[in-house]
mmCIF file with all atom_site columns, C-alpha atoms in Angstrom:
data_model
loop_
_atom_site.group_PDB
_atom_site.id
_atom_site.type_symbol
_atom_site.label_atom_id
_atom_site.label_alt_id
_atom_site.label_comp_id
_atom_site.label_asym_id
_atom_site.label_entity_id
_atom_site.label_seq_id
_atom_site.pdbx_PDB_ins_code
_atom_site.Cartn_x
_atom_site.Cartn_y
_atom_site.Cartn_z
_atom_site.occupancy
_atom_site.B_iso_or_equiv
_atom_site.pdbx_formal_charge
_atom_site.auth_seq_id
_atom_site.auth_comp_id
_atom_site.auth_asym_id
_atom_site.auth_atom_id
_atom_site.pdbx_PDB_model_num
ATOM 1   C CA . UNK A 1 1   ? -3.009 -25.738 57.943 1.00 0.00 ? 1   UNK A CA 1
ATOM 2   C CA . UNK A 1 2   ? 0.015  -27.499 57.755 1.00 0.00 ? 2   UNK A CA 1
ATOM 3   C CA . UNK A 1 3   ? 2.853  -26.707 60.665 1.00 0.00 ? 3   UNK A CA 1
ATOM 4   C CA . UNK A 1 4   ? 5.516  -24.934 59.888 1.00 0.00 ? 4   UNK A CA 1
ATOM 5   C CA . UNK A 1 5   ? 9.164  -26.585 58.913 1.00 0.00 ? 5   UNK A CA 1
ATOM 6   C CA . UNK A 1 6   ? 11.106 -25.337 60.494 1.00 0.00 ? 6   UNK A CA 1
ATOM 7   C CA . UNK A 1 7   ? 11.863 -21.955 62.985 1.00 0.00 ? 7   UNK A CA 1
ATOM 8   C CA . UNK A 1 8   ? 14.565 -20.156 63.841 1.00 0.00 ? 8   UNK A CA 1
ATOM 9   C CA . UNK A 1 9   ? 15.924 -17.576 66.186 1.00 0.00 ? 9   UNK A CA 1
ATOM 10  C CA . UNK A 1 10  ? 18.458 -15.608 64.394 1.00 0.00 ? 10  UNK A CA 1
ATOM 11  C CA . UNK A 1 11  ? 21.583 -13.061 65.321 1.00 0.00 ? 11  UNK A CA 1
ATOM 12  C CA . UNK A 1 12  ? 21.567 -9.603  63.772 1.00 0.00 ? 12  UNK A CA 1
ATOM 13  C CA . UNK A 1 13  ? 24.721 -10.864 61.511 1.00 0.00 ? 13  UNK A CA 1
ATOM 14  C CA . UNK A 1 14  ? 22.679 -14.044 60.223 1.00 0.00 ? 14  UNK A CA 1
ATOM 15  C CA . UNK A 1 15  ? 21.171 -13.026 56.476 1.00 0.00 ? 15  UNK A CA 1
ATOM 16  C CA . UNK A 1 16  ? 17.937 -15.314 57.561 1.00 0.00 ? 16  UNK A CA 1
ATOM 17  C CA . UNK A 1 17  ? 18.527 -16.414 53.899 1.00 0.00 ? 17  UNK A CA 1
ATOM 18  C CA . UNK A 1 18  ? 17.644 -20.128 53.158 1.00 0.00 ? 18  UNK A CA 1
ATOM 19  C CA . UNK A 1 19  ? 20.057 -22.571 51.820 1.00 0.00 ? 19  UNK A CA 1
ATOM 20  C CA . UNK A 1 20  ? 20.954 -22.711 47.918 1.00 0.00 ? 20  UNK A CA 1
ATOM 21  C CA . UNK A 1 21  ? 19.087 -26.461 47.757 1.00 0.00 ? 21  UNK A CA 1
ATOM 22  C CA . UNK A 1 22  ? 15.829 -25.308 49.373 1.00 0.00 ? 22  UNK A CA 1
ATOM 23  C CA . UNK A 1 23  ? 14.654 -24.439 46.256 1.00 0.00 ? 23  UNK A CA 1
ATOM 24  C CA . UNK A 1 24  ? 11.069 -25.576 47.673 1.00 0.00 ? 24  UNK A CA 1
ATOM 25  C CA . UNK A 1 25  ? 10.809 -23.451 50.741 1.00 0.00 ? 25  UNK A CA 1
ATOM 26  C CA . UNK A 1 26  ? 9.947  -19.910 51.719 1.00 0.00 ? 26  UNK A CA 1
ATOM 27  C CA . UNK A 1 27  ? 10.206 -17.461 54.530 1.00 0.00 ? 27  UNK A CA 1
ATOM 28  C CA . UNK A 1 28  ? 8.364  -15.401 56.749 1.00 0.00 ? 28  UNK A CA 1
ATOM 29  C CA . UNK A 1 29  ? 10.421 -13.037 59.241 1.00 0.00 ? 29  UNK A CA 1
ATOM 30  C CA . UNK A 1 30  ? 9.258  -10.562 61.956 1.00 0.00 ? 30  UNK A CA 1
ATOM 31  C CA . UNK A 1 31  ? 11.248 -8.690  64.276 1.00 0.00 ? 31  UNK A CA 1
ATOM 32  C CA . UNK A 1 32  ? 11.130 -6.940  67.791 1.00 0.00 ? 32  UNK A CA 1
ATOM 33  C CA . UNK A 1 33  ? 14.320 -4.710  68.784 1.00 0.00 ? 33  UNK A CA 1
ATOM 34  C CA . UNK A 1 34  ? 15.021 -7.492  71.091 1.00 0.00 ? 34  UNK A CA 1
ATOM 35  C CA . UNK A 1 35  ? 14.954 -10.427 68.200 1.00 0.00 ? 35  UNK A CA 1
ATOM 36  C CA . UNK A 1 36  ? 13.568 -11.825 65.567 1.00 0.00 ? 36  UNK A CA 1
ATOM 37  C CA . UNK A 1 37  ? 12.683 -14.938 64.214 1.00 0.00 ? 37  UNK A CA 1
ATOM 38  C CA . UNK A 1 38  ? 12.693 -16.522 60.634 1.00 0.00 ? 38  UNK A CA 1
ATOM 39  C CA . UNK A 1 39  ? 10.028 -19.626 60.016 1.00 0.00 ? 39  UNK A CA 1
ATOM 40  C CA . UNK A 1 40  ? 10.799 -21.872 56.902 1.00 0.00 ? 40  UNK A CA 1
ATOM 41  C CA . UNK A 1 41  ? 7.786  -23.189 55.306 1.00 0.00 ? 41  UNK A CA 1
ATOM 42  C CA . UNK A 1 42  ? 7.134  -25.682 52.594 1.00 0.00 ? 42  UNK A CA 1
ATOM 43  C CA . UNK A 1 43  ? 5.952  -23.715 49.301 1.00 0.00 ? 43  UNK A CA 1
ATOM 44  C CA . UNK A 1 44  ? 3.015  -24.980 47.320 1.00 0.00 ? 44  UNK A CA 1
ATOM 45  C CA . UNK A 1 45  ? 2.017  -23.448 43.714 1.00 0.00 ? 45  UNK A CA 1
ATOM 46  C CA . UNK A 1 46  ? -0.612 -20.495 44.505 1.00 0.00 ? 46  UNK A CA 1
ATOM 47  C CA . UNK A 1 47  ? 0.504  -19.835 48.172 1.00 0.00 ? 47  UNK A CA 1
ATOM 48  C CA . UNK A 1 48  ? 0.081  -15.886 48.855 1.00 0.00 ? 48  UNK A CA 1
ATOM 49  C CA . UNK A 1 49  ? 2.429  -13.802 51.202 1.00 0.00 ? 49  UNK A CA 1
ATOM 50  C CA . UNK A 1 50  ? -0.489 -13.468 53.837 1.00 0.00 ? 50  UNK A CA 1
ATOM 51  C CA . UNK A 1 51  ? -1.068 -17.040 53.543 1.00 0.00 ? 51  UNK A CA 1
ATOM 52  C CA . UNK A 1 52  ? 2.450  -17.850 54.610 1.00 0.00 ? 52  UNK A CA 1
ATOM 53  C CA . UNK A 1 53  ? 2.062  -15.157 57.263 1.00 0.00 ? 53  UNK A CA 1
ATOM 54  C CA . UNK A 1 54  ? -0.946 -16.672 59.023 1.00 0.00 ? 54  UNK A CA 1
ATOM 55  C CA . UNK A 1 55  ? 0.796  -20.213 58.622 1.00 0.00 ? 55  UNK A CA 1
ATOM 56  C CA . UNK A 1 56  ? 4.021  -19.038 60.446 1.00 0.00 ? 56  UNK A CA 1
ATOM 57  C CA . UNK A 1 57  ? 1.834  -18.714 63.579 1.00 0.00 ? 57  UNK A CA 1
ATOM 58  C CA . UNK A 1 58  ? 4.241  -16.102 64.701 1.00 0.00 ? 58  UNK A CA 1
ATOM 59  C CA . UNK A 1 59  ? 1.974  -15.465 67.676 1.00 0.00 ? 59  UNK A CA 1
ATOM 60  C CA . UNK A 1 60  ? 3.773  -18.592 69.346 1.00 0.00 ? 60  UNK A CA 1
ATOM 61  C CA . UNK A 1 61  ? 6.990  -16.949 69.021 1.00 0.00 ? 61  UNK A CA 1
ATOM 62  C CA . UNK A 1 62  ? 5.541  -13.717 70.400 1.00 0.00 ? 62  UNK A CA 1
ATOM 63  C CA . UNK A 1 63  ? 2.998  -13.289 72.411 1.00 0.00 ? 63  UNK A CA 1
ATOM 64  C CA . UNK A 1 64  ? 2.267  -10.051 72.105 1.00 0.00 ? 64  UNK A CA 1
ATOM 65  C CA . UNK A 1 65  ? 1.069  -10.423 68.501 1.00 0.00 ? 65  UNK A CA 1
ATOM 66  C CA . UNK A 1 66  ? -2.141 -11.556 67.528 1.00 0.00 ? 66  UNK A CA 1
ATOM 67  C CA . UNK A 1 67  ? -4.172 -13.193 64.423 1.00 0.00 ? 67  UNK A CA 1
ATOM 68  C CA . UNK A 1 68  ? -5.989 -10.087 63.499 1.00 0.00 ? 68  UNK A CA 1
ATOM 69  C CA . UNK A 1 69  ? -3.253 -7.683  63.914 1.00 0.00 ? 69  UNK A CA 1
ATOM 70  C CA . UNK A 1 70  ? -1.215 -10.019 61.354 1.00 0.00 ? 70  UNK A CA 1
ATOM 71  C CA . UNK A 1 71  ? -4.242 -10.844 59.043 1.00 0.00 ? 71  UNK A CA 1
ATOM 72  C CA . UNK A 1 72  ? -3.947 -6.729  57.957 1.00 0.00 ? 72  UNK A CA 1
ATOM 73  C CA . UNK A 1 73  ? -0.298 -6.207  58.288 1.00 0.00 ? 73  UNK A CA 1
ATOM 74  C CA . UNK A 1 74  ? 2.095  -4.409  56.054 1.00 0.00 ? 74  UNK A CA 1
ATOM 75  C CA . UNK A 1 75  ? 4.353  -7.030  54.416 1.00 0.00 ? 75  UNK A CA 1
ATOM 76  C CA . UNK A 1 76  ? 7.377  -6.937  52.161 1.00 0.00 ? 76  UNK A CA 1
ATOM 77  C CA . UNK A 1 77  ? 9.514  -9.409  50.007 1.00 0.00 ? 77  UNK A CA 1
ATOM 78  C CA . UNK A 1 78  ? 13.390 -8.921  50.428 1.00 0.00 ? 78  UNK A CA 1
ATOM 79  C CA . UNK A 1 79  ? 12.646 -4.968  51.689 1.00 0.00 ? 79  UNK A CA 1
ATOM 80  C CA . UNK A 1 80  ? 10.310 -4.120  49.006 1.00 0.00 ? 80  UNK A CA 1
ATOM 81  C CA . UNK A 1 81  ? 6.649  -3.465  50.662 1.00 0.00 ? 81  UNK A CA 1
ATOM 82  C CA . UNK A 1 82  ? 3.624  -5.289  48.884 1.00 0.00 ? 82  UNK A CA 1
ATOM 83  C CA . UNK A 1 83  ? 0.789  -3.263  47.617 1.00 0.00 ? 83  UNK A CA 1
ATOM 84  C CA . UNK A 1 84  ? -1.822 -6.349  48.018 1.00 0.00 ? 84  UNK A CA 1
ATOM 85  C CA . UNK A 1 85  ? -0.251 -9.334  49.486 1.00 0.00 ? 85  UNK A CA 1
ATOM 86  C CA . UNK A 1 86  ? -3.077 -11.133 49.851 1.00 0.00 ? 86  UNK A CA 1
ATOM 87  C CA . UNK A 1 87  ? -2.754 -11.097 45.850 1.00 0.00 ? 87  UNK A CA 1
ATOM 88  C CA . UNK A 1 88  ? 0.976  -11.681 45.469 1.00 0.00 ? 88  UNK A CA 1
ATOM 89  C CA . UNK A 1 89  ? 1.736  -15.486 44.849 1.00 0.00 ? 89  UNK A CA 1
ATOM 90  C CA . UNK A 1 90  ? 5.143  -16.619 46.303 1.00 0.00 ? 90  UNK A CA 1
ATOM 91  C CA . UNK A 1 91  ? 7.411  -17.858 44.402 1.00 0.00 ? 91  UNK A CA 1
ATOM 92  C CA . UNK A 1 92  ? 10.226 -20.493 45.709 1.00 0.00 ? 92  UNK A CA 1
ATOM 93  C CA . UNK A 1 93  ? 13.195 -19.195 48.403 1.00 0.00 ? 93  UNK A CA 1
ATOM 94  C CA . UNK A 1 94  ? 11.230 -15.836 48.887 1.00 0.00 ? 94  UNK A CA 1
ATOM 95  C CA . UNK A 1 95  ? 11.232 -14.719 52.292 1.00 0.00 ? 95  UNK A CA 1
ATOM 96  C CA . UNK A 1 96  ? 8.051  -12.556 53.726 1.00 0.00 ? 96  UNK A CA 1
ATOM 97  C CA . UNK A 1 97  ? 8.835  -9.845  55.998 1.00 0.00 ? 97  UNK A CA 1
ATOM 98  C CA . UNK A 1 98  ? 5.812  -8.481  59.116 1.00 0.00 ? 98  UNK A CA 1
ATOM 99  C CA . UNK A 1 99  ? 6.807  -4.921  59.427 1.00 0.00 ? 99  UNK A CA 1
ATOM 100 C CA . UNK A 1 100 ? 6.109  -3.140  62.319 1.00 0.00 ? 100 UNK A CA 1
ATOM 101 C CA . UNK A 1 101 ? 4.495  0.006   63.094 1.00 0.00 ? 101 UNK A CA 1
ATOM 102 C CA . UNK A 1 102 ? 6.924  2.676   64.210 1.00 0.00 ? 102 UNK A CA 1
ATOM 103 C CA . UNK A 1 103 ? 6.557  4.244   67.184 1.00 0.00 ? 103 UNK A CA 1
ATOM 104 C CA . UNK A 1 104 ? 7.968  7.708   66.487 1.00 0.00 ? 104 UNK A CA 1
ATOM 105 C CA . UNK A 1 105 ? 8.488  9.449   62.935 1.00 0.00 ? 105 UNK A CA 1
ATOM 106 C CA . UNK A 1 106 ? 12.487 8.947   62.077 1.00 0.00 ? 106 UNK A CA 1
ATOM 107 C CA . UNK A 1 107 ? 12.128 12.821  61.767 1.00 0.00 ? 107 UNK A CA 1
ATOM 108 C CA . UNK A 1 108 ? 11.354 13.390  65.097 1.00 0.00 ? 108 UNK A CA 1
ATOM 109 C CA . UNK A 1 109 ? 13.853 10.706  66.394 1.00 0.00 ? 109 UNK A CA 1
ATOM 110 C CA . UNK A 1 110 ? 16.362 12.590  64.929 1.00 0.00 ? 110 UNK A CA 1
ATOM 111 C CA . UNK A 1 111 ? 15.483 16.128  65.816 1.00 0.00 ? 111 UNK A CA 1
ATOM 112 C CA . UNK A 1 112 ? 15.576 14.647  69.540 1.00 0.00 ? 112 UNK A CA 1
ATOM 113 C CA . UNK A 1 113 ? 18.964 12.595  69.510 1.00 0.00 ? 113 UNK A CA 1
ATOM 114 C CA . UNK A 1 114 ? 19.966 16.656  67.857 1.00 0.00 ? 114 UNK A CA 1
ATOM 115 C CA . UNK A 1 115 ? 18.757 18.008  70.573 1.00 0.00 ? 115 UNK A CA 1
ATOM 116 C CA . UNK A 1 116 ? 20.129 15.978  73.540 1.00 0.00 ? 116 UNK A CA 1
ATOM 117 C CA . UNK A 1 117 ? 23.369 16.207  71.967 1.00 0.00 ? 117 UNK A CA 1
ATOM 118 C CA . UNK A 1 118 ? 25.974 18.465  73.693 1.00 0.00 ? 118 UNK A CA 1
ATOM 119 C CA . UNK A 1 119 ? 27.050 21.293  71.105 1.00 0.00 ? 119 UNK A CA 1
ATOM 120 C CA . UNK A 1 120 ? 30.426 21.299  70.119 1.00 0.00 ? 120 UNK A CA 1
#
């Protein structure tokens, strides 16, 4: 597998968007609530979004993750989720987003911040 181009640790106020003349590149982005990190990678006709994925090696940027967990995560382009990204050819200056699990239904998160509020 060829090494990724290029990595970067990005701000909350950086769009993670690549440059207008790297026509030839793509993106794969994951997040924790403490960071997240965007890895540039050369595209190549017929690379899929879980290809990219596994070629990020995002477990070097975070250790908690690991190969299989990745190799069957959700994935989006731009915010919209991909039915079957091992299907779903890249096209140049796309960027891949790893979602996360979440760890409590937004619901429920909400019902609780409610709750804990004092009443007015």
């Amino acid at each position: 597998m060829p090494p990724a181009a290029d990595a970067r640790e990005i701000s909350g106020t950086e769009s993670g968007e690549a440059p207008a003349g790297d026509s030839a590149l793509v993106e794969v982005a994951y997040a924790t609530p403490a960071h997240q990190r965007i890895v540039t990678l050369a595209w190549s006709a017929g690379l899929t979004a879980r290809e990219a994925v596994m070629r990020a090696d995002l477990p070097t940027y975070f250790a908690d993750l690991d190969e299989a967990w990745l190799a069957s995560a959700p994935l989006g382009i731009f915010g919209e989720r991909l039915v079957h990204p091992e299907q779903r050819e890249l096209l140049p200056g796309e960027r891949v987003e790893v979602y996360r699990p979440l760890h409590i239904d937004p619901k429920q998160a909400r019902r609780e911040r409610a709750a804990r509020r004092p009443p007015r």
